[in-house]
mmCIF file of C-alpha atoms in Angstrom:
data_model
loop_
_atom_site.group_PDB
_atom_site.id
_atom_site.type_symbol
_atom_site.label_atom_id
_atom_site.label_comp_id
_atom_site.label_asym_id
_atom_site.label_seq_id
_atom_site.Cartn_x
_atom_site.Cartn_y
_atom_site.Cartn_z
ATOM 1 C CA MET A 1027 -27.659 114.439 2.391
ATOM 2 C CA PRO A 1028 -29.226 111.119 1.650
ATOM 3 C CA ARG A 1029 -28.712 109.734 -1.278
ATOM 4 C CA LEU A 1030 -32.676 109.978 -3.278
ATOM 5 C CA ASN A 1031 -33.908 107.622 -5.782
ATOM 6 C CA GLU A 1032 -34.062 109.492 -9.218
ATOM 7 C CA ASN A 1033 -35.642 107.300 -10.860
ATOM 8 C CA TYR A 1034 -38.603 109.820 -9.444
ATOM 9 C CA LEU A 1035 -37.072 112.578 -12.512
ATOM 10 C CA ASN A 1036 -38.184 110.243 -14.649
ATOM 11 C CA LEU A 1037 -42.212 110.131 -13.514
ATOM 12 C CA LYS A 1038 -44.624 112.318 -15.728
ATOM 13 C CA GLU A 1039 -45.344 115.531 -13.433
ATOM 14 C CA SER A 1040 -48.290 114.045 -12.342
ATOM 15 C CA TYR A 1041 -50.886 110.672 -11.672
ATOM 16 C CA LEU A 1042 -52.909 110.432 -14.924
ATOM 17 C CA PHE A 1043 -56.074 110.584 -13.065
ATOM 18 C CA SER A 1044 -54.872 113.904 -10.161
ATOM 19 C CA GLU A 1045 -54.284 115.652 -13.443
ATOM 20 C CA ILE A 1046 -57.961 114.838 -14.649
ATOM 21 C CA ALA A 1047 -58.876 115.414 -11.464
ATOM 22 C CA HIS A 1048 -57.146 119.430 -11.311
ATOM 23 C CA ARG A 1049 -58.628 119.983 -14.494
ATOM 24 C CA THR A 1050 -62.110 119.124 -13.595
ATOM 25 C CA ALA A 1051 -61.759 121.079 -10.296
ATOM 26 C CA ALA A 1052 -60.548 123.896 -11.629
ATOM 27 C CA TYR A 1053 -63.236 123.930 -14.594
ATOM 28 C CA ALA A 1054 -65.809 123.559 -11.918
ATOM 29 C CA GLU A 1055 -64.328 127.002 -9.955
ATOM 30 C CA LYS A 1056 -64.024 128.883 -12.612
ATOM 31 C CA HIS A 1057 -67.881 128.332 -13.778
ATOM 32 C CA PRO A 1058 -70.358 126.987 -11.035
ATOM 33 C CA GLN A 1059 -72.850 126.361 -12.852
ATOM 34 C CA GLN A 1060 -71.974 124.314 -15.127
ATOM 35 C CA GLY A 1061 -69.608 122.583 -12.484
ATOM 36 C CA ALA A 1062 -72.719 121.937 -10.562
ATOM 37 C CA GLN A 1063 -73.293 119.748 -14.382
ATOM 38 C CA ILE A 1064 -70.506 117.096 -14.276
ATOM 39 C CA ILE A 1065 -70.768 114.170 -15.349
ATOM 40 C CA ARG A 1066 -67.892 111.407 -14.946
ATOM 41 C CA LEU A 1067 -66.954 109.264 -17.049
ATOM 42 C CA GLY A 1068 -63.200 108.666 -16.432
ATOM 43 C CA ILE A 1069 -61.396 107.192 -13.100
ATOM 44 C CA GLY A 1070 -62.551 103.422 -13.002
ATOM 45 C CA ASP A 1071 -64.355 103.795 -9.545
ATOM 46 C CA VAL A 1072 -67.458 101.881 -9.278
ATOM 47 C CA THR A 1073 -71.325 103.247 -8.165
ATOM 48 C CA LYS A 1074 -73.438 100.069 -7.299
ATOM 49 C CA PRO A 1075 -73.454 99.567 -3.522
ATOM 50 C CA LEU A 1076 -72.022 95.988 -2.046
ATOM 51 C CA GLY A 1077 -74.119 93.047 -2.345
ATOM 52 C CA LYS A 1078 -76.265 92.235 0.998
ATOM 53 C CA THR A 1079 -74.846 88.752 1.070
ATOM 54 C CA VAL A 1080 -71.168 90.903 1.232
ATOM 55 C CA LEU A 1081 -72.528 93.177 3.415
ATOM 56 C CA ALA A 1082 -74.009 90.409 6.375
ATOM 57 C CA ALA A 1083 -70.842 88.741 6.264
ATOM 58 C CA LEU A 1084 -68.787 92.002 7.119
ATOM 59 C CA HIS A 1085 -71.140 92.700 9.970
ATOM 60 C CA GLU A 1086 -70.424 89.260 10.880
ATOM 61 C CA GLY A 1087 -66.532 89.862 10.857
ATOM 62 C CA VAL A 1088 -66.960 92.796 12.820
ATOM 63 C CA ASP A 1089 -68.825 91.852 15.507
ATOM 64 C CA ALA A 1090 -66.318 88.896 15.943
ATOM 65 C CA MET A 1091 -63.894 91.652 16.624
ATOM 66 C CA GLY A 1092 -65.473 92.324 19.463
ATOM 67 C CA SER A 1093 -65.836 89.262 21.220
ATOM 68 C CA ALA A 1094 -62.544 87.957 23.130
ATOM 69 C CA GLU A 1095 -63.771 83.969 22.366
ATOM 70 C CA THR A 1096 -63.462 85.065 18.713
ATOM 71 C CA PHE A 1097 -61.589 88.303 18.025
ATOM 72 C CA LYS A 1098 -58.360 88.374 15.692
ATOM 73 C CA GLY A 1099 -54.971 89.872 15.955
ATOM 74 C CA TYR A 1100 -52.368 89.190 12.699
ATOM 75 C CA GLY A 1101 -53.551 86.807 10.749
ATOM 76 C CA PRO A 1102 -51.763 84.920 7.883
ATOM 77 C CA GLU A 1103 -49.630 87.471 5.879
ATOM 78 C CA GLN A 1104 -51.111 85.126 2.508
ATOM 79 C CA GLY A 1105 -54.786 85.215 3.350
ATOM 80 C CA TYR A 1106 -56.854 83.380 5.672
ATOM 81 C CA GLU A 1107 -57.134 79.274 4.326
ATOM 82 C CA ALA A 1108 -61.126 79.950 3.852
ATOM 83 C CA THR A 1109 -60.693 83.265 1.897
ATOM 84 C CA ARG A 1110 -57.693 80.813 -0.336
ATOM 85 C CA ASN A 1111 -59.951 78.044 -0.751
ATOM 86 C CA ALA A 1112 -62.997 79.842 -1.611
ATOM 87 C CA ILE A 1113 -60.539 81.687 -4.839
ATOM 88 C CA ALA A 1114 -60.138 78.334 -5.420
ATOM 89 C CA ALA A 1115 -63.512 76.647 -5.531
ATOM 90 C CA TYR A 1116 -63.997 80.099 -7.864
ATOM 91 C CA TYR A 1117 -61.597 79.214 -10.253
ATOM 92 C CA LYS A 1118 -62.757 75.833 -10.260
ATOM 93 C CA ARG A 1119 -66.437 76.428 -11.388
ATOM 94 C CA ASN A 1120 -64.392 78.360 -14.118
ATOM 95 C CA GLY A 1121 -63.148 75.150 -15.082
ATOM 96 C CA VAL A 1122 -58.754 75.969 -13.740
ATOM 97 C CA ASN A 1123 -57.364 74.472 -11.343
ATOM 98 C CA VAL A 1124 -55.738 76.481 -8.879
ATOM 99 C CA ASP A 1125 -53.948 75.396 -5.727
ATOM 100 C CA PRO A 1126 -55.256 77.659 -2.766
ATOM 101 C CA GLY A 1127 -51.513 77.870 -1.555
ATOM 102 C CA ASP A 1128 -50.187 79.219 -4.558
ATOM 103 C CA ILE A 1129 -52.862 82.506 -4.108
ATOM 104 C CA PHE A 1130 -52.214 85.142 -2.381
ATOM 105 C CA VAL A 1131 -54.909 87.755 -0.531
ATOM 106 C CA SER A 1132 -54.287 90.912 -0.238
ATOM 107 C CA ASP A 1133 -55.658 94.958 -0.050
ATOM 108 C CA GLY A 1134 -55.669 94.625 -3.897
ATOM 109 C CA ALA A 1135 -54.137 94.283 -7.519
ATOM 110 C CA LYS A 1136 -53.114 98.448 -8.162
ATOM 111 C CA SER A 1137 -50.501 96.839 -4.775
ATOM 112 C CA ASP A 1138 -49.640 93.646 -6.149
ATOM 113 C CA THR A 1139 -48.663 94.840 -9.859
ATOM 114 C CA GLY A 1140 -47.108 97.656 -8.830
ATOM 115 C CA ASN A 1141 -45.172 95.567 -5.451
ATOM 116 C CA ILE A 1142 -44.719 92.661 -8.098
ATOM 117 C CA THR A 1143 -40.897 94.278 -9.090
ATOM 118 C CA ASP A 1144 -39.669 93.789 -6.069
ATOM 119 C CA LEU A 1145 -39.112 89.904 -7.466
ATOM 120 C CA PHE A 1146 -36.624 90.851 -10.125
ATOM 121 C CA GLY A 1147 -33.351 92.077 -11.088
ATOM 122 C CA PRO A 1148 -31.566 94.841 -13.010
ATOM 123 C CA GLY A 1149 -31.549 94.550 -16.861
ATOM 124 C CA ASN A 1150 -34.753 92.380 -17.870
ATOM 125 C CA VAL A 1151 -36.468 93.151 -21.477
ATOM 126 C CA ILE A 1152 -39.995 94.085 -19.768
ATOM 127 C CA LEU A 1153 -42.392 94.235 -22.455
ATOM 128 C CA ILE A 1154 -44.879 95.939 -21.888
ATOM 129 C CA PRO A 1155 -48.596 97.163 -24.810
ATOM 130 C CA ASP A 1156 -49.156 100.892 -25.725
ATOM 131 C CA PRO A 1157 -51.791 101.588 -24.493
ATOM 132 C CA VAL A 1158 -51.346 100.426 -21.117
ATOM 133 C CA TYR A 1159 -52.884 100.691 -16.884
ATOM 134 C CA PRO A 1160 -49.895 103.637 -15.651
ATOM 135 C CA VAL A 1161 -49.445 102.062 -13.179
ATOM 136 C CA TYR A 1162 -47.388 98.856 -14.802
ATOM 137 C CA VAL A 1163 -45.297 101.586 -16.692
ATOM 138 C CA ASP A 1164 -44.717 103.881 -13.472
ATOM 139 C CA THR A 1165 -43.647 101.344 -11.445
ATOM 140 C CA ASN A 1166 -40.812 99.711 -13.321
ATOM 141 C CA ILE A 1167 -39.883 103.890 -14.287
ATOM 142 C CA MET A 1168 -39.350 103.566 -10.553
ATOM 143 C CA CYS A 1169 -36.817 100.849 -9.943
ATOM 144 C CA GLY A 1170 -35.077 102.428 -13.004
ATOM 145 C CA ASN A 1171 -35.825 99.660 -15.524
ATOM 146 C CA GLU A 1172 -36.377 100.101 -19.469
ATOM 147 C CA VAL A 1173 -39.318 99.096 -20.427
ATOM 148 C CA THR A 1174 -39.910 97.639 -24.563
ATOM 149 C CA PHE A 1175 -43.373 98.538 -25.584
ATOM 150 C CA LEU A 1176 -46.066 96.397 -27.457
ATOM 151 C CA ASN A 1177 -48.042 98.634 -30.007
ATOM 152 C CA GLY A 1178 -51.547 98.438 -29.887
ATOM 153 C CA ASN A 1179 -53.529 99.969 -32.218
ATOM 154 C CA ALA A 1180 -57.111 99.210 -34.526
ATOM 155 C CA GLU A 1181 -55.315 97.047 -36.552
ATOM 156 C CA ASN A 1182 -55.048 94.725 -34.166
ATOM 157 C CA GLN A 1183 -57.929 95.570 -32.459
ATOM 158 C CA PHE A 1184 -55.190 96.680 -29.634
ATOM 159 C CA LEU A 1185 -54.896 92.997 -28.898
ATOM 160 C CA PRO A 1186 -50.617 93.311 -30.113
ATOM 161 C CA MET A 1187 -48.881 89.667 -30.495
ATOM 162 C CA PRO A 1188 -45.617 88.872 -29.797
ATOM 163 C CA ASP A 1189 -42.592 88.951 -32.161
ATOM 164 C CA PRO A 1190 -40.593 85.993 -32.401
ATOM 165 C CA LYS A 1191 -37.533 87.796 -33.325
ATOM 166 C CA GLN A 1192 -37.798 89.453 -29.828
ATOM 167 C CA HIS A 1193 -36.705 88.295 -26.659
ATOM 168 C CA ALA A 1194 -38.539 89.111 -23.663
ATOM 169 C CA ASP A 1195 -37.942 88.473 -19.974
ATOM 170 C CA ILE A 1196 -41.296 89.920 -17.966
ATOM 171 C CA ILE A 1197 -44.226 90.463 -19.719
ATOM 172 C CA TYR A 1198 -47.359 91.920 -18.892
ATOM 173 C CA LEU A 1199 -50.185 91.995 -19.973
ATOM 174 C CA CYS A 1200 -54.233 92.900 -19.588
ATOM 175 C CA SER A 1201 -57.082 90.717 -20.700
ATOM 176 C CA PRO A 1202 -60.032 92.339 -20.930
ATOM 177 C CA ASN A 1203 -57.802 95.214 -21.284
ATOM 178 C CA ASN A 1204 -57.442 98.742 -18.946
ATOM 179 C CA PRO A 1205 -57.879 100.791 -21.240
ATOM 180 C CA THR A 1206 -59.934 99.471 -24.512
ATOM 181 C CA GLY A 1207 -62.091 96.584 -23.341
ATOM 182 C CA ALA A 1208 -60.028 94.762 -25.825
ATOM 183 C CA CYS A 1209 -60.123 91.149 -24.879
ATOM 184 C CA TYR A 1210 -57.818 88.058 -26.197
ATOM 185 C CA SER A 1211 -58.679 84.879 -27.860
ATOM 186 C CA ARG A 1212 -57.514 81.607 -26.150
ATOM 187 C CA GLU A 1213 -56.147 81.165 -28.950
ATOM 188 C CA GLN A 1214 -54.017 83.817 -28.183
ATOM 189 C CA LEU A 1215 -53.053 83.668 -25.033
ATOM 190 C CA LYS A 1216 -51.541 80.211 -26.260
ATOM 191 C CA ILE A 1217 -49.279 82.049 -28.661
ATOM 192 C CA TRP A 1218 -48.256 84.242 -25.723
ATOM 193 C CA VAL A 1219 -47.618 81.599 -23.286
ATOM 194 C CA ASP A 1220 -45.792 79.428 -25.950
ATOM 195 C CA TYR A 1221 -43.734 82.275 -26.964
ATOM 196 C CA ALA A 1222 -42.911 83.054 -22.982
ATOM 197 C CA LEU A 1223 -42.475 79.035 -22.411
ATOM 198 C CA GLN A 1224 -39.702 79.710 -25.524
ATOM 199 C CA ASN A 1225 -38.290 82.810 -23.684
ATOM 200 C CA ASN A 1226 -37.879 81.119 -20.428
ATOM 201 C CA ALA A 1227 -40.131 84.561 -19.545
ATOM 202 C CA VAL A 1228 -42.271 85.456 -17.073
ATOM 203 C CA ILE A 1229 -46.318 86.805 -17.841
ATOM 204 C CA LEU A 1230 -47.737 89.104 -15.452
ATOM 205 C CA PHE A 1231 -51.382 88.328 -16.436
ATOM 206 C CA ASP A 1232 -53.911 91.648 -15.045
ATOM 207 C CA SER A 1233 -57.210 89.523 -14.583
ATOM 208 C CA ALA A 1234 -58.547 92.335 -12.570
ATOM 209 C CA TYR A 1235 -62.382 92.298 -15.372
ATOM 210 C CA GLU A 1236 -62.356 88.597 -15.224
ATOM 211 C CA ALA A 1237 -66.156 88.271 -14.526
ATOM 212 C CA PHE A 1238 -67.329 91.533 -17.174
ATOM 213 C CA ILE A 1239 -66.303 88.372 -19.547
ATOM 214 C CA SER A 1240 -69.246 86.681 -21.231
ATOM 215 C CA ASP A 1241 -68.536 84.835 -23.946
ATOM 216 C CA PRO A 1242 -67.502 80.663 -22.451
ATOM 217 C CA GLU A 1243 -64.970 81.206 -25.512
ATOM 218 C CA LEU A 1244 -62.969 83.542 -24.325
ATOM 219 C CA PRO A 1245 -60.629 82.342 -21.000
ATOM 220 C CA ARG A 1246 -61.254 84.588 -17.948
ATOM 221 C CA SER A 1247 -58.037 83.107 -16.856
ATOM 222 C CA ILE A 1248 -54.802 82.539 -18.026
ATOM 223 C CA TYR A 1249 -54.421 79.404 -16.148
ATOM 224 C CA ALA A 1250 -57.481 77.492 -18.947
ATOM 225 C CA VAL A 1251 -53.986 77.455 -21.589
ATOM 226 C CA GLU A 1252 -52.325 74.925 -20.992
ATOM 227 C CA GLY A 1253 -48.754 75.744 -20.221
ATOM 228 C CA ALA A 1254 -49.299 79.032 -18.088
ATOM 229 C CA GLU A 1255 -49.023 77.782 -13.981
ATOM 230 C CA LYS A 1256 -44.929 77.009 -15.826
ATOM 231 C CA CYS A 1257 -44.978 80.930 -17.033
ATOM 232 C CA ALA A 1258 -48.037 83.671 -15.538
ATOM 233 C CA VAL A 1259 -47.998 85.001 -12.541
ATOM 234 C CA GLU A 1260 -51.973 86.406 -12.520
ATOM 235 C CA PHE A 1261 -53.001 89.588 -10.585
ATOM 236 C CA CYS A 1262 -57.564 90.290 -9.618
ATOM 237 C CA SER A 1263 -59.036 91.969 -8.139
ATOM 238 C CA LEU A 1264 -62.663 92.724 -5.961
ATOM 239 C CA SER A 1265 -62.638 96.219 -7.102
ATOM 240 C CA LYS A 1266 -64.322 95.612 -9.884
ATOM 241 C CA THR A 1267 -65.937 91.963 -9.418
ATOM 242 C CA ALA A 1268 -67.771 93.014 -6.293
ATOM 243 C CA GLY A 1269 -67.111 96.714 -5.657
ATOM 244 C CA PHE A 1270 -64.675 96.509 -3.447
ATOM 245 C CA THR A 1271 -62.954 99.807 -4.109
ATOM 246 C CA GLY A 1272 -63.553 101.304 -0.963
ATOM 247 C CA THR A 1273 -62.834 97.873 0.646
ATOM 248 C CA ARG A 1274 -59.441 97.181 -0.801
ATOM 249 C CA CYS A 1275 -59.312 93.389 -1.309
ATOM 250 C CA GLY A 1276 -57.306 91.633 -4.021
ATOM 251 C CA TYR A 1277 -55.333 88.756 -5.300
ATOM 252 C CA THR A 1278 -52.325 86.998 -7.236
ATOM 253 C CA VAL A 1279 -51.892 83.319 -7.925
ATOM 254 C CA VAL A 1280 -48.176 82.692 -8.304
ATOM 255 C CA PRO A 1281 -47.727 78.791 -8.781
ATOM 256 C CA ARG A 1282 -44.622 76.495 -7.479
ATOM 257 C CA GLU A 1283 -43.815 75.804 -10.717
ATOM 258 C CA LEU A 1284 -42.840 79.193 -11.400
ATOM 259 C CA VAL A 1285 -38.787 78.147 -11.055
ATOM 260 C CA PHE A 1286 -35.465 79.866 -12.277
ATOM 261 C CA ARG A 1287 -32.297 80.238 -11.678
ATOM 262 C CA SER A 1288 -30.821 82.552 -10.818
ATOM 263 C CA SER A 1289 -26.883 83.728 -12.197
ATOM 264 C CA THR A 1290 -25.192 81.225 -9.356
ATOM 265 C CA GLY A 1291 -27.312 78.297 -10.348
ATOM 266 C CA GLU A 1292 -29.813 78.389 -7.563
ATOM 267 C CA ARG A 1293 -33.057 77.295 -8.295
ATOM 268 C CA MET A 1294 -35.246 79.840 -7.217
ATOM 269 C CA SER A 1295 -38.930 80.133 -6.769
ATOM 270 C CA LEU A 1296 -41.302 83.015 -7.130
ATOM 271 C CA ASN A 1297 -43.898 81.413 -4.963
ATOM 272 C CA ALA A 1298 -41.507 81.409 -1.993
ATOM 273 C CA MET A 1299 -39.622 84.790 -2.969
ATOM 274 C CA TRP A 1300 -43.433 86.098 -2.972
ATOM 275 C CA ASN A 1301 -44.036 85.109 0.227
ATOM 276 C CA ARG A 1302 -40.965 86.439 1.705
ATOM 277 C CA ARG A 1303 -41.794 89.917 0.236
ATOM 278 C CA GLN A 1304 -45.562 89.393 1.876
ATOM 279 C CA CYS A 1305 -44.312 88.244 5.160
ATOM 280 C CA THR A 1306 -41.418 91.125 5.199
ATOM 281 C CA LYS A 1307 -43.397 94.105 3.376
ATOM 282 C CA PHE A 1308 -47.679 93.273 4.245
ATOM 283 C CA ASN A 1309 -49.187 91.963 7.231
ATOM 284 C CA GLY A 1310 -51.822 90.587 5.666
ATOM 285 C CA THR A 1311 -55.732 91.473 4.816
ATOM 286 C CA SER A 1312 -58.115 92.801 7.407
ATOM 287 C CA TYR A 1313 -59.732 89.183 9.042
ATOM 288 C CA ILE A 1314 -63.088 91.683 8.641
ATOM 289 C CA VAL A 1315 -62.654 92.559 5.230
ATOM 290 C CA GLN A 1316 -61.786 89.024 4.135
ATOM 291 C CA LYS A 1317 -65.250 87.510 5.688
ATOM 292 C CA GLY A 1318 -66.703 89.323 3.304
ATOM 293 C CA ALA A 1319 -64.376 88.549 -0.095
ATOM 294 C CA GLU A 1320 -65.511 84.910 0.926
ATOM 295 C CA VAL A 1321 -68.705 85.358 0.121
ATOM 296 C CA VAL A 1322 -68.230 86.684 -2.877
ATOM 297 C CA PHE A 1323 -67.231 83.671 -4.345
ATOM 298 C CA SER A 1324 -70.703 81.743 -2.628
ATOM 299 C CA GLU A 1325 -73.359 81.334 -5.285
ATOM 300 C CA GLU A 1326 -75.145 84.027 -3.401
ATOM 301 C CA GLY A 1327 -72.580 85.782 -3.725
ATOM 302 C CA ILE A 1328 -71.589 85.636 -7.248
ATOM 303 C CA ARG A 1329 -75.540 85.927 -8.029
ATOM 304 C CA GLU A 1330 -76.162 89.972 -6.491
ATOM 305 C CA CYS A 1331 -71.527 90.387 -7.731
ATOM 306 C CA GLN A 1332 -73.656 89.300 -11.066
ATOM 307 C CA GLU A 1333 -76.827 91.861 -10.844
ATOM 308 C CA ASN A 1334 -74.230 94.536 -10.701
ATOM 309 C CA ILE A 1335 -72.236 93.814 -13.378
ATOM 310 C CA GLN A 1336 -74.635 93.518 -15.828
ATOM 311 C CA TYR A 1337 -76.180 96.969 -14.448
ATOM 312 C CA TYR A 1338 -72.929 98.763 -15.530
ATOM 313 C CA LYS A 1339 -72.564 96.710 -18.919
ATOM 314 C CA ARG A 1340 -76.460 98.078 -19.520
ATOM 315 C CA ASN A 1341 -74.515 101.373 -19.385
ATOM 316 C CA ALA A 1342 -71.946 100.343 -21.664
ATOM 317 C CA LYS A 1343 -74.113 99.272 -23.983
ATOM 318 C CA VAL A 1344 -75.653 102.584 -23.520
ATOM 319 C CA ILE A 1345 -72.421 104.467 -25.301
ATOM 320 C CA ALA A 1346 -72.245 102.172 -27.940
ATOM 321 C CA ASP A 1347 -75.093 102.197 -29.071
ATOM 322 C CA THR A 1348 -74.426 106.177 -28.969
ATOM 323 C CA LEU A 1349 -70.953 106.353 -30.349
ATOM 324 C CA GLU A 1350 -72.148 104.201 -33.271
ATOM 325 C CA LYS A 1351 -74.944 106.006 -34.361
ATOM 326 C CA LEU A 1352 -72.891 109.075 -34.158
ATOM 327 C CA GLN A 1353 -70.423 106.758 -36.545
ATOM 328 C CA ILE A 1354 -67.773 107.062 -34.250
ATOM 329 C CA ARG A 1355 -65.461 104.402 -34.202
ATOM 330 C CA PHE A 1356 -64.698 102.474 -30.632
ATOM 331 C CA PHE A 1357 -63.674 99.279 -29.052
ATOM 332 C CA GLY A 1358 -64.570 97.682 -26.040
ATOM 333 C CA GLY A 1359 -67.302 97.951 -23.932
ATOM 334 C CA VAL A 1360 -68.818 93.897 -24.478
ATOM 335 C CA HIS A 1361 -66.796 92.293 -22.103
ATOM 336 C CA SER A 1362 -65.227 95.041 -20.534
ATOM 337 C CA PRO A 1363 -66.973 97.794 -18.560
ATOM 338 C CA TYR A 1364 -64.629 100.531 -20.611
ATOM 339 C CA ILE A 1365 -65.075 101.904 -24.452
ATOM 340 C CA TRP A 1366 -62.416 103.339 -25.927
ATOM 341 C CA PHE A 1367 -63.269 105.559 -28.746
ATOM 342 C CA GLU A 1368 -61.017 107.513 -31.804
ATOM 343 C CA CYS A 1369 -61.463 111.321 -30.399
ATOM 344 C CA PRO A 1370 -63.657 112.809 -33.369
ATOM 345 C CA ASN A 1371 -62.711 115.747 -36.130
ATOM 346 C CA GLY A 1372 -59.106 114.980 -35.517
ATOM 347 C CA MET A 1373 -58.683 116.162 -31.722
ATOM 348 C CA ASP A 1374 -56.168 114.601 -29.510
ATOM 349 C CA SER A 1375 -57.290 113.041 -26.641
ATOM 350 C CA TRP A 1376 -56.754 115.922 -23.874
ATOM 351 C CA SER A 1377 -57.948 118.194 -26.423
ATOM 352 C CA CYS A 1378 -60.432 116.108 -26.061
ATOM 353 C CA PHE A 1379 -60.678 116.196 -22.865
ATOM 354 C CA ASP A 1380 -61.322 120.038 -22.863
ATOM 355 C CA TYR A 1381 -63.829 119.813 -25.315
ATOM 356 C CA LEU A 1382 -66.149 117.827 -23.570
ATOM 357 C CA LEU A 1383 -65.745 119.300 -20.580
ATOM 358 C CA GLU A 1384 -66.022 122.918 -21.357
ATOM 359 C CA ASN A 1385 -68.982 121.835 -24.472
ATOM 360 C CA ILE A 1386 -71.296 119.129 -21.974
ATOM 361 C CA GLN A 1387 -69.414 119.036 -18.677
ATOM 362 C CA VAL A 1388 -68.537 115.077 -19.205
ATOM 363 C CA VAL A 1389 -65.622 113.869 -18.114
ATOM 364 C CA GLY A 1390 -63.210 110.772 -19.391
ATOM 365 C CA THR A 1391 -59.872 110.075 -19.597
ATOM 366 C CA PRO A 1392 -57.446 110.707 -22.663
ATOM 367 C CA GLY A 1393 -56.025 107.974 -24.461
ATOM 368 C CA ALA A 1394 -52.843 109.329 -24.155
ATOM 369 C CA GLY A 1395 -52.505 109.183 -20.443
ATOM 370 C CA PHE A 1396 -52.087 105.451 -21.623
ATOM 371 C CA GLY A 1397 -49.348 105.544 -23.461
ATOM 372 C CA GLU A 1398 -48.555 107.237 -26.532
ATOM 373 C CA ASN A 1399 -50.983 104.753 -29.263
ATOM 374 C CA GLY A 1400 -53.267 106.426 -27.267
ATOM 375 C CA ARG A 1401 -52.957 110.206 -27.706
ATOM 376 C CA ASN A 1402 -55.700 110.118 -30.294
ATOM 377 C CA TYR A 1403 -58.170 107.851 -28.290
ATOM 378 C CA PHE A 1404 -60.186 108.367 -25.336
ATOM 379 C CA ARG A 1405 -61.776 106.157 -22.706
ATOM 380 C CA LEU A 1406 -65.335 106.349 -21.479
ATOM 381 C CA THR A 1407 -66.461 103.919 -17.882
ATOM 382 C CA ALA A 1408 -69.372 102.125 -17.810
ATOM 383 C CA PHE A 1409 -69.367 102.845 -14.012
ATOM 384 C CA GLY A 1410 -72.024 105.315 -13.792
ATOM 385 C CA THR A 1411 -75.404 104.929 -12.912
ATOM 386 C CA PHE A 1412 -77.836 104.171 -15.485
ATOM 387 C CA GLU A 1413 -79.649 107.994 -15.714
ATOM 388 C CA LYS A 1414 -76.666 109.500 -15.912
ATOM 389 C CA THR A 1415 -74.958 107.359 -18.675
ATOM 390 C CA THR A 1416 -78.011 108.054 -20.725
ATOM 391 C CA GLU A 1417 -77.877 111.958 -19.603
ATOM 392 C CA ALA A 1418 -73.861 111.813 -21.259
ATOM 393 C CA MET A 1419 -74.281 110.006 -24.116
ATOM 394 C CA GLU A 1420 -77.938 112.646 -25.389
ATOM 395 C CA ARG A 1421 -75.103 115.366 -24.881
ATOM 396 C CA PHE A 1422 -72.901 113.584 -27.345
ATOM 397 C CA VAL A 1423 -75.610 113.476 -29.977
ATOM 398 C CA THR A 1424 -76.592 117.513 -29.406
ATOM 399 C CA LEU A 1425 -72.586 118.078 -29.394
ATOM 400 C CA PHE A 1426 -71.708 116.042 -32.796
ATOM 401 C CA GLY A 1427 -74.879 115.024 -33.788
#
């Protein structure tokens, strides 16, 4: 009989979005007429199609695979040079210098934020904000790691800051944040970077929603902060930037300055370790997908992506304006596709989920799925169509007005 990884016994019975899908399907089966009216503003999946520039590049990649002269087999595990250079140029356009050799192209930020635990041994002090994207917590539980939670709450605008008295080895940060939509300022991130350097710690920084930031004063990368290249790994994704949720492409930046001592005193490079990990466990992102990803960062590609993002931000404003009208306290929705609101009438988040589903057939995400501090909050996404988002908010007014 094999010895199993019993850490899985410590996980919640099902992944958050699986439970949402189960409850929604059960309701629709029991109430087919109302089920046909369900509007889904829960899972953060996009609805706008890929841009024309990306589509043309994807077709070019497909055509290349049909000719012996241009056919591509196994590609570099780190990503094709053209893709990495395009990403580095995108950083530079935003005022940040990143070496293409520090960029690793992957099938998405979700995979990389989960797989990064391969680089770290047991016994680390791991700080993770609460509420938070569940993958950070679940992947650490799978490894048997203990997590110390940082309290995000209304008082600190869901942007927890470090406690100088608390030691840390690994720190997870997400900005703009999923689920709350909150965004750290440059000054706040500088405090985190200084704290990490003082503790000889690593920040795992998820910037999957950076393209939603419109204020030039807000950093779109942690590397916009001095010293971050000595303490931070950055994850990013084209899922929300360019609508690649089904196409699958992301990238992780692991600076070569990230060097630490082993227990025996040897110098170990996180860049070299991640490269070794990827070469062992990953065969690289599809050439076809990378052809599309490369042009995402072109001038025309960025323009097309921003058109879609502005569409989603328009949806977010519709939601925010409605909640403000109903005097329901909320966060986010400005530099993020997520709106995080306080459940009305003292409900907890799963009660709110059932209440919305049963009364107005609107599906969102219960805050409890993101941590203890989310138990009285609820997340809506702006990734639906404008028409459906508007209709959902009209139903909110009918229910809570």
